[in-house]
Short mmCIF file of N, CA, C and O in Angstrom, two decimals:
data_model
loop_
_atom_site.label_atom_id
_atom_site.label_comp_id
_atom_site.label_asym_id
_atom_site.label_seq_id
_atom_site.Cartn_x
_atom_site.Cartn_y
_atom_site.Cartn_z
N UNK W 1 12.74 -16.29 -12.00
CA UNK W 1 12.97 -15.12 -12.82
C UNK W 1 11.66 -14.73 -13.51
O UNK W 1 10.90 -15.59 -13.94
N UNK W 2 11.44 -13.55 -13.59
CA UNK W 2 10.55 -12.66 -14.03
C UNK W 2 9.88 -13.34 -15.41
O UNK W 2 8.91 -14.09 -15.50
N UNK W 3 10.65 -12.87 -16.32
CA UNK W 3 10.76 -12.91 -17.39
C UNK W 3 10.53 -14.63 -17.65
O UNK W 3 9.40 -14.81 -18.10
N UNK W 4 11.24 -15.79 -17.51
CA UNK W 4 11.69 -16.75 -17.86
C UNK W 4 9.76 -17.32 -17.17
O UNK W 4 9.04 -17.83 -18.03
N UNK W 5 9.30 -17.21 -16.05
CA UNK W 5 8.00 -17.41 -15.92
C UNK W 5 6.94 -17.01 -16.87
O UNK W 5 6.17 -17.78 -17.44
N UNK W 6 6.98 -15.49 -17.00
CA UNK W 6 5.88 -15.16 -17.36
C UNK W 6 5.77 -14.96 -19.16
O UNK W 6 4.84 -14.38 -19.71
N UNK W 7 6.71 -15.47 -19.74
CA UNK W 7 7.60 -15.75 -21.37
C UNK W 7 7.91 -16.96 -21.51
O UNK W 7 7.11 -17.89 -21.58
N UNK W 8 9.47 -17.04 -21.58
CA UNK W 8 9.45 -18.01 -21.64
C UNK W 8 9.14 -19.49 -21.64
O UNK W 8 9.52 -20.31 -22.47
N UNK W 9 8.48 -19.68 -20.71
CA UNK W 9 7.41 -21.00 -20.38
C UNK W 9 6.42 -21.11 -21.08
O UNK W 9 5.94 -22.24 -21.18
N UNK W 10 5.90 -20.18 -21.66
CA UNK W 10 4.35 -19.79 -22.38
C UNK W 10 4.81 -20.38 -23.41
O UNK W 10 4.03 -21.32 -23.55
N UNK W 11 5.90 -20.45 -24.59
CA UNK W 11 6.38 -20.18 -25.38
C UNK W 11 7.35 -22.00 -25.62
O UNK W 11 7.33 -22.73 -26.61
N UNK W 12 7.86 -22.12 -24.68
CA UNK W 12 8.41 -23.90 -24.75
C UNK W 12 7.17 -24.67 -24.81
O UNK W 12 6.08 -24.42 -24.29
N UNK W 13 7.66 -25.94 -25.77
CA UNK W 13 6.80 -26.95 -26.06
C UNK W 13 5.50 -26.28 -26.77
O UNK W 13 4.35 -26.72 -26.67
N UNK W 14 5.78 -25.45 -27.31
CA UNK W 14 4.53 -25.07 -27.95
C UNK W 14 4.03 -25.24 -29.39
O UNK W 14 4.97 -25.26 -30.18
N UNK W 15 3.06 -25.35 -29.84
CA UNK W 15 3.18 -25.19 -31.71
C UNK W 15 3.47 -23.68 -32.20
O UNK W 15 2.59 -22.84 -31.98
N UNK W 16 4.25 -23.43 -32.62
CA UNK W 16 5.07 -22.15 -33.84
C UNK W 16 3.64 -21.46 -34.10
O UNK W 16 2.72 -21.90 -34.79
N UNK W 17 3.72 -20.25 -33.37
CA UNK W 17 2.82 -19.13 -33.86
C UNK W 17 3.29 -17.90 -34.31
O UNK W 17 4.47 -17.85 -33.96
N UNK W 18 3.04 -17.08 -34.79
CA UNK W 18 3.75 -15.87 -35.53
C UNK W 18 3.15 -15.00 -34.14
O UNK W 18 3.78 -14.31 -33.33
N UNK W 19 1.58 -15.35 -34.22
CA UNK W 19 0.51 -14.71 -33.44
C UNK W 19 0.88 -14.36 -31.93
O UNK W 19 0.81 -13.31 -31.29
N UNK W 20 1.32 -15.75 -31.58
CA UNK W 20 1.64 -16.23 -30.01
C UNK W 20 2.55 -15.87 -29.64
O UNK W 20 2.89 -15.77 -28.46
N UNK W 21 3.28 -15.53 -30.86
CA UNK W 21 4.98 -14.97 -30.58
C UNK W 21 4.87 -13.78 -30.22
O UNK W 21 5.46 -13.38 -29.22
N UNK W 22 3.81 -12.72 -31.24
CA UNK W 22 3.69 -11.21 -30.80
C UNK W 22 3.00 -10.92 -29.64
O UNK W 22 3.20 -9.91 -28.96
N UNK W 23 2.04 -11.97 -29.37
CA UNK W 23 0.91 -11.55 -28.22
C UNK W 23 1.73 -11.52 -26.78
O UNK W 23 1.64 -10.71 -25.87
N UNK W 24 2.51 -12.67 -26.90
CA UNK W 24 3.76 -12.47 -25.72
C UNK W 24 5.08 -11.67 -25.28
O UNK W 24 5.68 -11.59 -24.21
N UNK W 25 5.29 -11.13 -26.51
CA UNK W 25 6.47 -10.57 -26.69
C UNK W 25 5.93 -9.09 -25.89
O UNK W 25 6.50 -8.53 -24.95
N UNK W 26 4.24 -8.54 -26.79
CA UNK W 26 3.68 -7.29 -26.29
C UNK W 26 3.13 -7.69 -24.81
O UNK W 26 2.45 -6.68 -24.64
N UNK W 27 2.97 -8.31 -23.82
CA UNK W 27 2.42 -8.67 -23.17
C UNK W 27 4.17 -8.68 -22.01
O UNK W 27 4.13 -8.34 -20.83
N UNK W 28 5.20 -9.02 -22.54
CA UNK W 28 6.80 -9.14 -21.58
C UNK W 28 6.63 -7.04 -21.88
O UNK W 28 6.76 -6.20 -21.00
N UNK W 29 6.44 -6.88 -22.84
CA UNK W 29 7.02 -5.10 -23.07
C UNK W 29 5.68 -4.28 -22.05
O UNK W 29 5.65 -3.07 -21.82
N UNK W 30 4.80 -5.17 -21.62
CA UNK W 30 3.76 -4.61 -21.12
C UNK W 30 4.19 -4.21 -19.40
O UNK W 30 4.09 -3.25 -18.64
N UNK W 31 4.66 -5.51 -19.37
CA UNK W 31 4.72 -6.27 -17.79
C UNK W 31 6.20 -5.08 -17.42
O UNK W 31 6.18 -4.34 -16.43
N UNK W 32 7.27 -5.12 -18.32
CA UNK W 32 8.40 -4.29 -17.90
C UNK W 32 8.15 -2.56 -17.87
O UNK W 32 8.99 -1.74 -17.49
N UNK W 33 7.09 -2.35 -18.26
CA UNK W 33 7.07 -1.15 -18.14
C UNK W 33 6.06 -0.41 -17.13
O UNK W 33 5.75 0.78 -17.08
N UNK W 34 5.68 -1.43 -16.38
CA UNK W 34 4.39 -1.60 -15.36
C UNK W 34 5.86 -1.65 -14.20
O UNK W 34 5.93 -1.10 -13.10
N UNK W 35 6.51 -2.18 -14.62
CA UNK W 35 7.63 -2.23 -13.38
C UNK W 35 9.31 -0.79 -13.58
O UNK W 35 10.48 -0.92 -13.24
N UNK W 36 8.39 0.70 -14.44
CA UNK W 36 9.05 1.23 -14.82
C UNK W 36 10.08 1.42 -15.68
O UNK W 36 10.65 2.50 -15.80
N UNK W 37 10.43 0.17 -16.44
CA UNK W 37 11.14 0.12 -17.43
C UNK W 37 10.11 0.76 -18.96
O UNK W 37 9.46 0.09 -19.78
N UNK W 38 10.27 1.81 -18.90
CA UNK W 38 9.64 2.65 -20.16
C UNK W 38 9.88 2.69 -21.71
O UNK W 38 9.12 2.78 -22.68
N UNK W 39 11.53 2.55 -21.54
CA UNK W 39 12.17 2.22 -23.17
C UNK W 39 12.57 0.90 -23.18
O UNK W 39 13.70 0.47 -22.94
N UNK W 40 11.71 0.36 -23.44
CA UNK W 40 12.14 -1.27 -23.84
C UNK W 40 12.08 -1.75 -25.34
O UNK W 40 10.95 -2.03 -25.73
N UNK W 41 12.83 -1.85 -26.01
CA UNK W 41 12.57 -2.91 -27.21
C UNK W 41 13.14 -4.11 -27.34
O UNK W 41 14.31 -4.39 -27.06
N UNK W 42 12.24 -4.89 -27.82
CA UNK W 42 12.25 -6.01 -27.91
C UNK W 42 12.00 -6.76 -29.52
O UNK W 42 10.99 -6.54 -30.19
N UNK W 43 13.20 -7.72 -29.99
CA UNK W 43 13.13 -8.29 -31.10
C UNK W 43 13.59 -9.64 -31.18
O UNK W 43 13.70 -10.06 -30.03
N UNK W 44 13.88 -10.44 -31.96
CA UNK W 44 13.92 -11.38 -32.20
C UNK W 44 14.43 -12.00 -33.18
O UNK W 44 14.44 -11.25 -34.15
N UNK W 45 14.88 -13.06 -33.44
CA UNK W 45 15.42 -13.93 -34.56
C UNK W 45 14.67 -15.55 -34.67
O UNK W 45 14.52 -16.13 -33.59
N UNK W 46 14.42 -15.94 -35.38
CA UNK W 46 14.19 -17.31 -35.46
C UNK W 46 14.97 -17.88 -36.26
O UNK W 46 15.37 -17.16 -37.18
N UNK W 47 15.53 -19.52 -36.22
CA UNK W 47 15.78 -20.31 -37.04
C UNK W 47 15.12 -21.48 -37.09
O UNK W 47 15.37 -22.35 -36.26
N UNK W 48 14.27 -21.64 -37.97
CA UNK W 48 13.54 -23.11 -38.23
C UNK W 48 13.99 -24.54 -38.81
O UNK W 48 14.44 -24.68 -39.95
N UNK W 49 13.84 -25.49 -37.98
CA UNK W 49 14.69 -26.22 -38.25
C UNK W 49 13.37 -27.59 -38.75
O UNK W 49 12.59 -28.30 -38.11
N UNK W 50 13.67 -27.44 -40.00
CA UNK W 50 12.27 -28.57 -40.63
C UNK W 50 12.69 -29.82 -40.16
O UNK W 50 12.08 -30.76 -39.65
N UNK W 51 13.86 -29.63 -40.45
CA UNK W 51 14.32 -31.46 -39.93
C UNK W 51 13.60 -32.49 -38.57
O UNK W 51 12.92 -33.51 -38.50
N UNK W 52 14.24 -31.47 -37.55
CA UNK W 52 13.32 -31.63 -36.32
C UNK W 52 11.75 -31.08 -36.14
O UNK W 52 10.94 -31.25 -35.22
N UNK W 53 11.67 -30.45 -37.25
CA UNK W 53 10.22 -29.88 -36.90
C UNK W 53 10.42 -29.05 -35.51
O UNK W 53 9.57 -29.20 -34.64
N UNK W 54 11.57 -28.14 -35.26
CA UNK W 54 11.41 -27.61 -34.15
C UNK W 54 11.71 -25.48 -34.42
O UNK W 54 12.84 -25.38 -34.89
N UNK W 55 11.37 -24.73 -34.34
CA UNK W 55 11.93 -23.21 -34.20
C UNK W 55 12.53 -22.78 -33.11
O UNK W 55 11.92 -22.78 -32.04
N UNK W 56 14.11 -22.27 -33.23
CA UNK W 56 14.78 -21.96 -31.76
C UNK W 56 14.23 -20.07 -32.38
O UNK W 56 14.08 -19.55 -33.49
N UNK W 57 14.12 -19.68 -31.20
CA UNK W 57 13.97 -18.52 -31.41
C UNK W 57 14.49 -17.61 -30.08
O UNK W 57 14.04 -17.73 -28.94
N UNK W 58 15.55 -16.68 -30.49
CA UNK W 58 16.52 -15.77 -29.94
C UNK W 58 15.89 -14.28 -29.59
O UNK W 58 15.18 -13.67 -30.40
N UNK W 59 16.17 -13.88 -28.54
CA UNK W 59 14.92 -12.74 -28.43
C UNK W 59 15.90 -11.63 -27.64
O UNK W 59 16.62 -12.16 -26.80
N UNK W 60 16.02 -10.42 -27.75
CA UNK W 60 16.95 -9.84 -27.60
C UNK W 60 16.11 -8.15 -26.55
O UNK W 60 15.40 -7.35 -27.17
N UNK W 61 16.27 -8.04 -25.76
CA UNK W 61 15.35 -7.08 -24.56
C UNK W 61 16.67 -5.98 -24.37
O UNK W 61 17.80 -6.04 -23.88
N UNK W 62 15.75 -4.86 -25.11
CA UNK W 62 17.31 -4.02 -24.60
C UNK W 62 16.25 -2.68 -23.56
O UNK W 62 15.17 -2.13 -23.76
N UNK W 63 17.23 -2.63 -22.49
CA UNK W 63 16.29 -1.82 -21.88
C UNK W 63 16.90 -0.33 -21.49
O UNK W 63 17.92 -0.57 -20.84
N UNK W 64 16.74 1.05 -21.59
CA UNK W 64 17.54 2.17 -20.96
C UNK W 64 17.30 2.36 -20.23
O UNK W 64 18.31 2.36 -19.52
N UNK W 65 16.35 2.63 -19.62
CA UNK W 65 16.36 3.28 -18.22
C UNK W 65 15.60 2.62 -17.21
O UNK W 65 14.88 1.77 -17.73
N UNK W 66 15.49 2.67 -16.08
CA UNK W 66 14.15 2.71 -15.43
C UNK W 66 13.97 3.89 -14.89
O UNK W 66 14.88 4.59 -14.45
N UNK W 67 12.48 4.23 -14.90
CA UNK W 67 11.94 5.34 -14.28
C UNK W 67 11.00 4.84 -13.26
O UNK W 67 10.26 3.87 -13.41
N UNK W 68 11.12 5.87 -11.78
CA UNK W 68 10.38 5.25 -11.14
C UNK W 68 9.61 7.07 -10.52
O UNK W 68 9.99 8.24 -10.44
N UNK W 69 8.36 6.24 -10.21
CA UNK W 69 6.66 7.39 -10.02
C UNK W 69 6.96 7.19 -8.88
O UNK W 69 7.53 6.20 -8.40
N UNK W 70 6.37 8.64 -8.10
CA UNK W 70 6.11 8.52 -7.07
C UNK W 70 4.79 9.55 -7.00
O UNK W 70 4.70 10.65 -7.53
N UNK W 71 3.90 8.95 -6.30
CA UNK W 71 2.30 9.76 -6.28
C UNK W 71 2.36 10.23 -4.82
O UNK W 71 2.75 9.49 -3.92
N UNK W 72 1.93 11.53 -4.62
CA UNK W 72 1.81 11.94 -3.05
C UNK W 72 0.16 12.40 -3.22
O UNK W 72 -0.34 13.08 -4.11
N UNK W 73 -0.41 11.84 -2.15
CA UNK W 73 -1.57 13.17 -2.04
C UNK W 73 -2.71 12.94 -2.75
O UNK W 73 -3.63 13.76 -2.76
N UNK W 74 -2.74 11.75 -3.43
CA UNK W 74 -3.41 11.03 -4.27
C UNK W 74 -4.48 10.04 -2.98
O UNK W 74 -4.15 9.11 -2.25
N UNK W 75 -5.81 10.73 -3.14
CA UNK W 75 -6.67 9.10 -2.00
C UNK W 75 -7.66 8.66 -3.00
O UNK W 75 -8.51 7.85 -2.65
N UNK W 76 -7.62 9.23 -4.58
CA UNK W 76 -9.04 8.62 -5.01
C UNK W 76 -8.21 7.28 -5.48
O UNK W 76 -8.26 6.19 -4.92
N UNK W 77 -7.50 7.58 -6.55
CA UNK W 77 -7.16 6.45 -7.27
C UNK W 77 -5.57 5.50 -6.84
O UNK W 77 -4.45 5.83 -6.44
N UNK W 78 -6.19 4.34 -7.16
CA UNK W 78 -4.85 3.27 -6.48
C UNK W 78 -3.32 3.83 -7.47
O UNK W 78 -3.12 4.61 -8.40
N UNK W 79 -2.69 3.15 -6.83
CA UNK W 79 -1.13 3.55 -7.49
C UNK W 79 -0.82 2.67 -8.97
O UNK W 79 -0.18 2.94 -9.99
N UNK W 80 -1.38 1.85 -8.65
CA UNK W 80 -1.58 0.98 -10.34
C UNK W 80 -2.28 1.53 -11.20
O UNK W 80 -1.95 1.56 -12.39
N UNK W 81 -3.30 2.03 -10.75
CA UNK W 81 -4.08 2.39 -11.91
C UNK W 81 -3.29 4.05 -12.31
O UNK W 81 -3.24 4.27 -13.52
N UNK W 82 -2.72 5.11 -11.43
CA UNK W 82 -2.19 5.96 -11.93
C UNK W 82 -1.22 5.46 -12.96
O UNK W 82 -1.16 5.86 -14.12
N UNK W 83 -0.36 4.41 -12.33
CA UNK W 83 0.86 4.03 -13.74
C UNK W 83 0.65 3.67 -14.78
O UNK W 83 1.35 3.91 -15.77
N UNK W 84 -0.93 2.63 -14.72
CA UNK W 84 -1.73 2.43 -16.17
C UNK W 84 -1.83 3.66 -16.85
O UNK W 84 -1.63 3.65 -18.06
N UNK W 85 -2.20 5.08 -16.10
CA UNK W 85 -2.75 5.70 -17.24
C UNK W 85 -1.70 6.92 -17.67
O UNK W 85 -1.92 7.89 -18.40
N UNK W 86 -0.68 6.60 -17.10
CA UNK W 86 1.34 7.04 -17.80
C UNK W 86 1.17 6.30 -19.03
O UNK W 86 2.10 6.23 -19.84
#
């Protein structure tokens, strides 16, 4: 799974970042909208648990639509880089 690779995993066994939390979170909202998902938000909950010294954290991806490009006629520039600059 998409998501559960390129997130999730980053994110288990890790030390509690506020930082690491946003850099990934913008980095999943990056990746879904490179794959046409345009309205994505994304939030979150934490509960810290001192006891264990551990943070479960609940993350919630709501997505509306997908939109999908289609480029005709286009030979200078690649098809990635047109969707980069959507």
């Amino acid at each position: 799974d998409m998501i559960e690779e390129r997130f999730c995993k980053k994110l288990q066994k890790n030390y509690y970042s506020r930082e690491l939390i946003n850099t990934e979170t913008q980095e999943l909202q990056n990746v879904l909208i490179r794959h046409g998902y345009v309205h994505v938000e994304i939030s979150f909950e934490e509960n810290i648990m001192h006891a264990g010294k551990q943070v479960a954290l609940h993350f919630f991806v709501h997505i509306s639509y997908k939109k999908v490009f289609s480029f005709e006629g286009n030979h200078f520039f690649t098809r990635q880089e047109l969707q980069d600059a959507i």
